Short mmCIF file of C-alpha atoms in Angstrom, two decimals:
data_model
loop_
_atom_site.label_atom_id
_atom_site.label_comp_id
_atom_site.label_asym_id
_atom_site.label_seq_id
_atom_site.Cartn_x
_atom_site.Cartn_y
_atom_site.Cartn_z
CA VAL A 1167 -0.09 0.08 0.24
CA GLU A 1168 2.70 2.45 0.64
CA ALA A 1169 4.50 1.85 -2.54
CA ALA A 1170 1.22 2.41 -4.41
CA LEU A 1171 0.40 5.67 -2.48
CA ALA A 1172 4.11 6.79 -3.55
CA ALA A 1173 3.57 5.77 -7.06
CA GLN A 1174 0.14 7.15 -7.28
CA ALA A 1175 1.50 10.66 -5.95
CA LYS A 1176 4.72 10.60 -8.38
CA ALA A 1177 1.95 9.87 -11.32
CA ASP A 1178 -0.44 12.41 -10.03
CA PRO A 1179 0.45 14.62 -6.99
CA GLU A 1180 -3.29 16.22 -6.87
CA ALA A 1181 -4.47 12.30 -6.98
CA ARG A 1182 -6.70 10.98 -3.80
CA GLY A 1183 -6.42 7.40 -3.05
CA TYR A 1184 -9.30 5.83 -0.79
CA ILE A 1185 -8.44 2.18 0.46
CA PHE A 1186 -10.77 -0.17 1.90
CA GLY A 1187 -11.89 -3.46 2.28
CA HIS A 1188 -10.93 -6.93 3.46
CA LEU A 1189 -7.62 -6.38 4.75
CA GLY A 1190 -8.03 -9.88 6.62
CA ASP A 1191 -8.08 -11.73 3.48
CA GLY A 1192 -5.60 -9.19 1.60
CA ASN A 1193 -8.45 -7.88 -0.91
CA LEU A 1194 -8.26 -4.44 -0.81
CA HIS A 1195 -10.30 -1.85 -2.83
CA TYR A 1196 -8.06 0.73 -3.81
CA THR A 1197 -10.20 3.94 -5.26
CA VAL A 1198 -8.25 6.93 -6.55
CA LYS A 1199 -9.86 10.37 -7.63
CA THR A 1200 -7.66 11.73 -10.43
CA ASP A 1201 -7.83 13.29 -13.76
CA ALA A 1202 -4.49 11.43 -14.68
CA TYR A 1203 -6.59 8.10 -14.92
CA ASP A 1204 -4.29 6.08 -17.52
CA VAL A 1205 -1.13 7.02 -15.55
CA VAL A 1206 -2.38 6.46 -12.04
CA THR A 1207 -3.75 3.37 -13.00
CA ASP A 1208 -0.35 2.10 -14.47
CA ALA A 1209 1.42 3.33 -11.91
CA VAL A 1210 -0.74 1.56 -9.01
CA PHE A 1211 -1.36 -1.77 -10.87
CA GLY A 1212 2.54 -1.88 -11.80
CA CYS A 1213 3.49 -2.05 -7.47
CA VAL A 1214 0.40 -4.91 -7.24
CA ALA A 1215 2.24 -6.79 -10.09
CA ALA A 1216 5.54 -6.61 -8.52
CA VAL A 1217 4.81 -7.95 -5.28
CA GLY A 1218 2.47 -10.86 -7.27
CA GLY A 1219 -0.76 -9.42 -6.41
CA SER A 1220 -3.51 -9.29 -8.96
CA ILE A 1221 -6.44 -7.21 -10.16
CA SER A 1222 -10.10 -8.88 -9.11
CA ALA A 1223 -13.29 -7.53 -7.68
CA GLU A 1224 -16.07 -9.20 -6.13
CA HIS A 1225 -18.39 -8.39 -9.16
CA GLY A 1226 -16.48 -8.79 -11.89
CA ILE A 1227 -13.18 -6.84 -13.16
CA GLY A 1228 -15.09 -4.92 -15.80
CA LEU A 1229 -13.50 -3.70 -19.03
CA ASP A 1230 -11.03 -1.01 -17.75
CA LYS A 1231 -8.88 -3.72 -15.62
CA LYS A 1232 -9.32 -6.53 -18.23
CA PRO A 1233 -5.50 -6.10 -19.24
CA TRP A 1234 -4.24 -6.51 -15.81
#
């Protein structure tokens, strides 16, 4: 989470992250308010991939997250 927040801030200093969810099972909901969506998405998802994580969701990943 610290690395993702740092990468998010580097990609867009104005971005605001909201992290909540299922910490006990390692499934966090990471939401970012930003005008630089693609850059911030790549930065945050890159951090997830670097630690062996994955992108998922309880109700499907949707089209935006499909490449990840």
